[in-house]
Amino acid sequence: MSSTTQVATFGGGCFWCIDAAFRRVNGVLTVSSGYTGGETNNPTYDSVCSGTTGHAEVVKIEFDATVVSFETLLAMFFTLHDATQLNRQGNDIGTQYRSVVYYHDEAQLKQTNEMIAQLQSHVAEPIVTEVSPATTYYPAEHYHQDYYNENPQQGYCSILIAPKLHKFETVFKEFLTEQLI
């Protein structure tokens, strides 16, 4: 990693949607779906979905901070999911779907807490996003990587992810790559 490359780790429901959105952002170098925040070493999708490992479905993003800031990525993250839903996003229910920011340094911690406070002043329900230090990250199985782009006609993708991506692309058009995937 170069000195301008940073890492962000976000969980906001099923990782397929978050993964698909961040792959479209200028300055994002890599996106990986995976698991973090749990107690079990080398968790699998099945074990995480059981709710017994404590892991969240997350995306780990490497980005060029000279092109896109962590604060901008945070704003994007909070647009992609409902931070007032505890341990769920829509019909995806369980602790693995919790809203969470795993911070990698004190600057990310400060920016995350400031953004949550700012957002909270605009919504009636409490924001339940967990803010925790980054822990061991485990990449998800290969078939979960870039799932939306590999399976755009799959029902979950076309019914749930596509509309979220449209909203995301509308709000953050100036930050997206010229050629959307």
Tab-separated table of C-alpha atoms in Angstrom:
chain	number	residue	atom	x	y	z
A	1	MET	CA	0.000	0.000	0.000
A	2	SER	CA	1.215	3.477	-0.810
A	3	SER	CA	1.161	6.291	1.733
A	4	THR	CA	-2.070	7.612	0.198
A	5	THR	CA	-3.834	4.235	0.290
A	6	GLN	CA	-6.155	3.765	3.244
A	7	VAL	CA	-8.590	1.077	4.358
A	8	ALA	CA	-12.230	1.388	5.395
A	9	THR	CA	-14.425	-1.443	6.678
A	10	PHE	CA	-18.220	-1.112	6.689
A	11	GLY	CA	-21.118	-3.439	7.487
A	12	GLY	CA	-24.615	-2.430	6.464
A	13	GLY	CA	-26.707	-5.510	5.828
A	14	CYS	CA	-25.948	-7.978	3.068
A	15	PHE	CA	-22.464	-7.273	1.757
A	16	TRP	CA	-23.517	-7.740	-1.875
A	17	CYS	CA	-25.143	-4.286	-2.064
A	18	ILE	CA	-22.373	-2.402	-0.279
A	19	ASP	CA	-19.770	-4.196	-2.420
A	20	ALA	CA	-21.568	-3.312	-5.668
A	21	ALA	CA	-21.850	0.371	-4.792
A	22	PHE	CA	-18.266	0.961	-3.709
A	23	ARG	CA	-16.890	-0.744	-6.810
A	24	ARG	CA	-18.286	2.237	-8.747
A	25	VAL	CA	-16.429	4.953	-6.820
A	26	ASN	CA	-13.456	6.875	-8.207
A	27	GLY	CA	-10.481	6.361	-5.932
A	28	VAL	CA	-11.628	2.987	-4.615
A	29	LEU	CA	-8.844	0.583	-5.476
A	30	THR	CA	-10.235	-2.720	-4.177
A	31	VAL	CA	-13.432	-3.975	-2.580
A	32	SER	CA	-13.644	-7.293	-0.778
A	33	SER	CA	-16.698	-8.842	0.855
A	34	GLY	CA	-15.983	-10.669	4.080
A	35	TYR	CA	-16.492	-11.116	7.790
A	36	THR	CA	-15.139	-9.370	10.871
A	37	GLY	CA	-15.996	-8.599	14.461
A	38	GLY	CA	-16.546	-12.161	15.625
A	39	GLU	CA	-14.953	-14.770	17.833
A	40	THR	CA	-14.448	-17.669	15.421
A	41	ASN	CA	-11.317	-18.058	13.311
A	42	ASN	CA	-11.833	-18.581	9.569
A	43	PRO	CA	-15.631	-18.277	9.549
A	44	THR	CA	-17.657	-19.442	6.577
A	45	TYR	CA	-20.805	-17.936	5.137
A	46	ASP	CA	-22.881	-20.716	6.693
A	47	SER	CA	-21.342	-20.240	10.132
A	48	VAL	CA	-21.753	-16.450	10.011
A	49	CYS	CA	-25.394	-16.823	8.886
A	50	SER	CA	-26.042	-19.113	11.852
A	51	GLY	CA	-25.547	-16.068	14.078
A	52	THR	CA	-23.205	-17.966	16.396
A	53	THR	CA	-19.825	-16.528	15.368
A	54	GLY	CA	-20.460	-12.866	16.180
A	55	HIS	CA	-19.167	-11.716	12.786
A	56	ALA	CA	-20.763	-9.049	10.613
A	57	GLU	CA	-20.956	-9.194	6.844
A	58	VAL	CA	-18.685	-6.326	5.771
A	59	VAL	CA	-16.823	-4.844	2.876
A	60	LYS	CA	-13.167	-3.966	3.192
A	61	ILE	CA	-12.293	-1.077	0.900
A	62	GLU	CA	-8.815	0.081	-0.086
A	63	PHE	CA	-8.959	3.621	-1.404
A	64	ASP	CA	-6.703	6.423	-2.578
A	65	ALA	CA	-7.243	9.211	-0.054
A	66	THR	CA	-6.050	11.805	-2.573
A	67	VAL	CA	-9.038	10.935	-4.786
A	68	VAL	CA	-11.817	10.128	-2.298
A	69	SER	CA	-11.870	10.835	1.418
A	70	PHE	CA	-12.916	8.546	4.241
A	71	GLU	CA	-15.590	11.125	5.096
A	72	THR	CA	-17.064	10.834	1.584
A	73	LEU	CA	-17.027	7.035	1.828
A	74	LEU	CA	-18.824	7.329	5.189
A	75	ALA	CA	-21.503	9.537	3.644
A	76	MET	CA	-21.926	6.963	0.889
A	77	PHE	CA	-22.147	4.141	3.423
A	78	PHE	CA	-24.881	5.886	5.404
A	79	THR	CA	-26.824	6.475	2.167
A	80	LEU	CA	-26.697	2.773	1.290
A	81	HIS	CA	-28.426	1.435	4.384
A	82	ASP	CA	-30.759	2.314	7.255
A	83	ALA	CA	-28.551	2.998	10.271
A	84	THR	CA	-31.584	3.014	12.565
A	85	GLN	CA	-32.329	-0.703	12.114
A	86	LEU	CA	-30.783	-2.871	14.819
A	87	ASN	CA	-29.285	-6.141	13.594
A	88	ARG	CA	-31.098	-6.102	10.285
A	89	GLN	CA	-31.580	-4.444	6.934
A	90	GLY	CA	-35.065	-5.000	5.584
A	91	ASN	CA	-35.732	-8.737	5.444
A	92	ASP	CA	-32.107	-9.614	6.260
A	93	ILE	CA	-32.295	-10.221	10.009
A	94	GLY	CA	-29.520	-11.162	12.428
A	95	THR	CA	-26.422	-9.716	14.055
A	96	GLN	CA	-24.409	-10.498	10.918
A	97	TYR	CA	-26.427	-7.750	9.167
A	98	ARG	CA	-25.752	-5.051	11.775
A	99	SER	CA	-24.801	-1.508	10.886
A	100	VAL	CA	-21.146	-1.121	11.824
A	101	VAL	CA	-18.048	0.903	11.049
A	102	TYR	CA	-14.763	-0.798	11.923
A	103	TYR	CA	-12.292	2.046	12.207
A	104	HIS	CA	-8.612	1.647	11.343
A	105	ASP	CA	-7.217	4.705	13.156
A	106	GLU	CA	-8.208	7.511	15.501
A	107	ALA	CA	-9.027	9.859	12.614
A	108	GLN	CA	-11.610	7.388	11.271
A	109	LEU	CA	-13.063	6.981	14.772
A	110	LYS	CA	-13.440	10.747	15.159
A	111	GLN	CA	-14.931	11.256	11.685
A	112	THR	CA	-17.383	8.378	12.192
A	113	ASN	CA	-18.603	9.660	15.543
A	114	GLU	CA	-18.951	13.195	14.157
A	115	MET	CA	-20.955	11.990	11.155
A	116	ILE	CA	-23.252	9.866	13.326
A	117	ALA	CA	-23.894	12.867	15.596
A	118	GLN	CA	-24.630	15.047	12.568
A	119	LEU	CA	-26.966	12.450	11.040
A	120	GLN	CA	-28.717	11.854	14.349
A	121	SER	CA	-29.821	15.480	14.420
A	122	HIS	CA	-31.820	14.815	11.225
A	123	VAL	CA	-33.640	11.589	12.150
A	124	ALA	CA	-36.107	10.802	14.929
A	125	GLU	CA	-35.065	7.194	15.510
A	126	PRO	CA	-31.753	6.462	17.233
A	127	ILE	CA	-28.848	5.600	14.961
A	128	VAL	CA	-27.672	2.160	16.092
A	129	THR	CA	-24.485	1.920	14.048
A	130	GLU	CA	-21.785	0.149	16.021
A	131	VAL	CA	-18.377	1.844	15.951
A	132	SER	CA	-15.570	-0.576	16.807
A	133	PRO	CA	-11.861	-0.976	16.176
A	134	ALA	CA	-11.015	-3.069	13.133
A	135	THR	CA	-10.280	-6.684	13.978
A	136	THR	CA	-9.195	-9.660	11.918
A	137	TYR	CA	-10.854	-9.584	8.515
A	138	TYR	CA	-11.727	-12.824	6.732
A	139	PRO	CA	-12.541	-12.632	3.003
A	140	ALA	CA	-15.833	-14.277	2.084
A	141	GLU	CA	-15.954	-17.198	-0.269
A	142	HIS	CA	-15.073	-16.457	-3.893
A	143	TYR	CA	-18.669	-16.569	-5.126
A	144	HIS	CA	-19.571	-13.618	-2.850
A	145	GLN	CA	-16.974	-11.301	-4.417
A	146	ASP	CA	-18.494	-8.820	-6.895
A	147	TYR	CA	-21.737	-10.793	-6.571
A	148	TYR	CA	-24.031	-8.183	-8.078
A	149	ASN	CA	-22.006	-7.724	-11.248
A	150	GLU	CA	-21.609	-11.475	-11.645
A	151	ASN	CA	-25.336	-12.162	-11.048
A	152	PRO	CA	-27.359	-9.083	-12.079
A	153	GLN	CA	-30.440	-11.099	-13.060
A	154	GLN	CA	-30.596	-12.993	-9.756
A	155	GLY	CA	-33.788	-12.006	-7.894
A	156	TYR	CA	-32.141	-10.427	-4.845
A	157	CYS	CA	-29.891	-8.376	-7.127
A	158	SER	CA	-32.569	-7.138	-9.502
A	159	ILE	CA	-35.249	-6.469	-6.876
A	160	LEU	CA	-33.228	-5.157	-3.907
A	161	ILE	CA	-29.746	-4.120	-4.998
A	162	ALA	CA	-30.507	-2.455	-8.351
A	163	PRO	CA	-32.841	0.205	-6.846
A	164	LYS	CA	-30.313	0.984	-4.092
A	165	LEU	CA	-27.590	1.382	-6.691
A	166	HIS	CA	-29.786	3.716	-8.734
A	167	LYS	CA	-30.337	5.934	-5.688
A	168	PHE	CA	-26.623	5.782	-4.852
A	169	GLU	CA	-25.629	6.695	-8.418
A	170	THR	CA	-28.074	9.608	-8.426
A	171	VAL	CA	-26.827	11.069	-5.140
A	172	PHE	CA	-23.096	10.514	-5.701
A	173	LYS	CA	-22.803	10.900	-9.470
A	174	GLU	CA	-19.757	13.210	-9.281
A	175	PHE	CA	-17.769	10.605	-7.307
A	176	LEU	CA	-18.423	7.681	-9.617
A	177	THR	CA	-16.314	6.329	-12.418
A	178	GLU	CA	-17.120	7.494	-15.917
A	179	GLN	CA	-17.959	3.987	-17.035
A	180	LEU	CA	-20.325	2.463	-14.521
A	181	ILE	CA	-20.175	-1.289	-14.301
